[in-house]
Tab-separated table of C-alpha atoms in Angstrom:
chain	number	residue	atom	x	y	z
A	1	UNK	CA	-24.794	-3.118	79.134
A	2	UNK	CA	-23.336	-5.393	76.461
A	3	UNK	CA	-19.585	-5.780	76.180
A	4	UNK	CA	-18.362	-6.068	72.586
A	5	UNK	CA	-15.036	-7.802	71.987
A	6	UNK	CA	-13.546	-10.739	70.105
A	7	UNK	CA	-13.884	-12.993	73.153
A	8	UNK	CA	-16.215	-12.902	76.134
A	9	UNK	CA	-14.911	-11.787	79.524
A	10	UNK	CA	-13.683	-14.885	81.401
A	11	UNK	CA	-15.929	-14.177	84.402
A	12	UNK	CA	-19.017	-14.022	82.150
A	13	UNK	CA	-18.047	-17.244	80.395
A	14	UNK	CA	-17.596	-18.941	83.774
A	15	UNK	CA	-20.976	-17.646	84.994
A	16	UNK	CA	-22.731	-18.777	81.818
A	17	UNK	CA	-21.205	-22.269	82.037
A	18	UNK	CA	-21.999	-22.506	85.759
A	19	UNK	CA	-25.688	-21.759	85.156
A	20	UNK	CA	-25.938	-23.883	82.005
A	21	UNK	CA	-24.332	-26.910	83.609
A	22	UNK	CA	-26.424	-26.580	86.766
A	23	UNK	CA	-29.729	-26.175	84.908
A	24	UNK	CA	-28.623	-28.780	82.291
A	25	UNK	CA	-31.601	-28.636	79.894
A	26	UNK	CA	-32.155	-25.640	77.649
A	27	UNK	CA	-34.703	-24.490	75.130
A	28	UNK	CA	-33.067	-24.360	71.713
A	29	UNK	CA	-34.835	-22.366	69.012
A	30	UNK	CA	-34.279	-22.579	65.275
A	31	UNK	CA	-35.997	-20.619	62.497
A	32	UNK	CA	-38.137	-22.237	59.806
A	33	UNK	CA	-38.211	-21.257	56.115
A	34	UNK	CA	-40.972	-18.730	56.810
A	35	UNK	CA	-38.981	-17.006	59.559
A	36	UNK	CA	-40.939	-18.526	62.443
A	37	UNK	CA	-39.190	-19.848	65.566
A	38	UNK	CA	-39.318	-23.520	66.485
A	39	UNK	CA	-38.225	-24.633	69.968
A	40	UNK	CA	-37.164	-27.914	71.471
A	41	UNK	CA	-35.473	-28.972	74.713
A	42	UNK	CA	-31.860	-30.139	74.415
A	43	UNK	CA	-28.900	-31.058	76.625
A	44	UNK	CA	-25.683	-29.304	75.516
A	45	UNK	CA	-22.343	-29.647	77.230
A	46	UNK	CA	-20.215	-26.494	77.088
A	47	UNK	CA	-16.429	-26.389	77.006
A	48	UNK	CA	-13.998	-23.523	77.300
A	49	UNK	CA	-11.415	-24.126	74.599
A	50	UNK	CA	-8.489	-22.180	73.227
A	51	UNK	CA	-10.686	-20.900	70.371
A	52	UNK	CA	-13.436	-19.910	72.816
A	53	UNK	CA	-16.616	-21.283	74.306
A	54	UNK	CA	-18.131	-24.218	72.395
A	55	UNK	CA	-21.250	-26.250	73.070
A	56	UNK	CA	-22.002	-29.717	71.732
A	57	UNK	CA	-25.134	-31.805	71.894
A	58	UNK	CA	-26.340	-35.085	70.510
A	59	UNK	CA	-29.448	-34.759	68.414
A	60	UNK	CA	-31.464	-36.714	65.908
A	61	UNK	CA	-30.842	-35.424	62.372
A	62	UNK	CA	-34.504	-34.881	61.487
A	63	UNK	CA	-35.352	-33.439	58.054
A	64	UNK	CA	-37.052	-30.449	59.708
A	65	UNK	CA	-34.061	-29.529	61.895
A	66	UNK	CA	-31.646	-30.069	59.009
A	67	UNK	CA	-33.741	-27.784	56.770
A	68	UNK	CA	-33.947	-25.078	59.437
A	69	UNK	CA	-30.188	-25.056	60.016
A	70	UNK	CA	-29.372	-25.256	56.307
A	71	UNK	CA	-31.402	-22.075	55.712
A	72	UNK	CA	-30.534	-20.236	58.936
A	73	UNK	CA	-27.497	-21.720	60.744
A	74	UNK	CA	-28.171	-19.924	64.019
A	75	UNK	CA	-29.870	-20.975	67.251
A	76	UNK	CA	-30.826	-19.491	70.582
A	77	UNK	CA	-30.169	-21.522	73.748
A	78	UNK	CA	-32.053	-20.353	76.825
A	79	UNK	CA	-31.578	-21.727	80.344
A	80	UNK	CA	-33.975	-20.847	83.156
A	81	UNK	CA	-34.729	-22.194	86.608
A	82	UNK	CA	-37.511	-21.483	89.143
A	83	UNK	CA	-35.239	-19.098	91.075
A	84	UNK	CA	-35.076	-17.050	87.835
A	85	UNK	CA	-31.406	-17.654	87.222
A	86	UNK	CA	-31.048	-17.214	83.463
A	87	UNK	CA	-28.292	-17.848	80.934
A	88	UNK	CA	-28.645	-17.378	77.179
A	89	UNK	CA	-26.342	-18.182	74.265
A	90	UNK	CA	-27.026	-16.993	70.726
A	91	UNK	CA	-24.949	-19.232	68.492
A	92	UNK	CA	-23.870	-20.288	65.078
A	93	UNK	CA	-24.852	-23.951	64.707
A	94	UNK	CA	-23.340	-26.605	62.470
A	95	UNK	CA	-23.412	-30.366	62.378
A	96	UNK	CA	-20.043	-31.646	63.575
A	97	UNK	CA	-20.327	-35.211	62.430
A	98	UNK	CA	-16.684	-36.215	62.296
A	99	UNK	CA	-15.606	-39.310	64.197
A	100	UNK	CA	-13.348	-37.400	66.611
A	101	UNK	CA	-16.114	-35.012	67.719
A	102	UNK	CA	-18.622	-37.838	68.074
A	103	UNK	CA	-16.251	-39.902	70.224
A	104	UNK	CA	-15.253	-36.862	72.305
A	105	UNK	CA	-18.861	-35.944	73.150
A	106	UNK	CA	-19.804	-39.585	73.808
A	107	UNK	CA	-16.907	-39.872	76.269
A	108	UNK	CA	-17.648	-36.471	77.825
A	109	UNK	CA	-21.335	-37.309	78.355
A	110	UNK	CA	-20.501	-40.764	79.733
A	111	UNK	CA	-17.741	-39.648	82.104
A	112	UNK	CA	-19.247	-36.417	83.449
A	113	UNK	CA	-21.221	-36.884	86.685
A	114	UNK	CA	-25.011	-36.537	86.502
A	115	UNK	CA	-27.059	-34.477	86.034
A	116	UNK	CA	-24.873	-32.904	83.319
A	117	UNK	CA	-23.438	-36.250	82.298
A	118	UNK	CA	-25.678	-39.011	80.978
A	119	UNK	CA	-25.674	-42.300	79.113
A	120	UNK	CA	-25.641	-41.197	75.442
A	121	UNK	CA	-27.507	-44.363	74.458
A	122	UNK	CA	-30.702	-42.638	75.627
A	123	UNK	CA	-30.526	-40.706	72.337
A	124	UNK	CA	-31.198	-43.943	70.470
A	125	UNK	CA	-27.700	-44.683	69.224
A	126	UNK	CA	-25.683	-47.747	70.219
A	127	UNK	CA	-22.294	-46.077	69.883
A	128	UNK	CA	-20.814	-42.692	68.949
A	129	UNK	CA	-20.797	-43.538	65.232
A	130	UNK	CA	-24.466	-44.568	65.021
A	131	UNK	CA	-26.064	-42.675	62.114
A	132	UNK	CA	-29.345	-42.308	64.040
A	133	UNK	CA	-27.764	-39.464	66.011
A	134	UNK	CA	-25.478	-36.598	65.150
A	135	UNK	CA	-23.622	-33.817	66.949
A	136	UNK	CA	-24.598	-30.176	66.754
A	137	UNK	CA	-21.777	-27.721	67.495
A	138	UNK	CA	-22.741	-24.351	69.000
A	139	UNK	CA	-20.409	-21.354	68.720
A	140	UNK	CA	-21.729	-18.345	70.653
A	141	UNK	CA	-21.681	-14.866	69.156
A	142	UNK	CA	-23.553	-13.532	72.213
A	143	UNK	CA	-23.912	-14.822	75.778
A	144	UNK	CA	-25.591	-13.438	78.871
A	145	UNK	CA	-25.784	-14.491	82.499
A	146	UNK	CA	-25.995	-12.791	85.867
A	147	UNK	CA	-27.291	-9.568	84.336
A	148	UNK	CA	-24.217	-9.172	82.102
A	149	UNK	CA	-23.890	-9.748	78.374
A	150	UNK	CA	-21.227	-10.073	75.690
A	151	UNK	CA	-21.475	-9.849	71.909
A	152	UNK	CA	-18.742	-10.664	69.408
A	153	UNK	CA	-17.502	-7.450	67.820
A	154	UNK	CA	-18.238	-7.153	64.102
């Protein structure tokens, strides 16, 4: 059963974040200009904010990824582990390249204990403002975890 509302139930949000932050790495799929999926492995960090659940990740701004998101600004993030614990977020995705967001994610990644936290320099940038990396912001319109699901009401 899928719950439809403006915000996800708090217990589902907590379960999604618990699984996502334990598994750490997710498969993120975009859609190319011919409607075909393209997947890659990424490392988002999710935050519960006043406006709702938000994920951020550092990524390289490749021409292919930029073209995919310019045409279809939606992604699917799927977490899975060998015990078959699954969490999925279907999200709107935009580049959030402002200095404040970059510094916030850099600090969050640096200060959060491993395995969720990491040294952001592994992405190839020397500091949060390095143009070789960018931030992708994920805003879920549907999440699922623990056999429960939520979808933003139309």
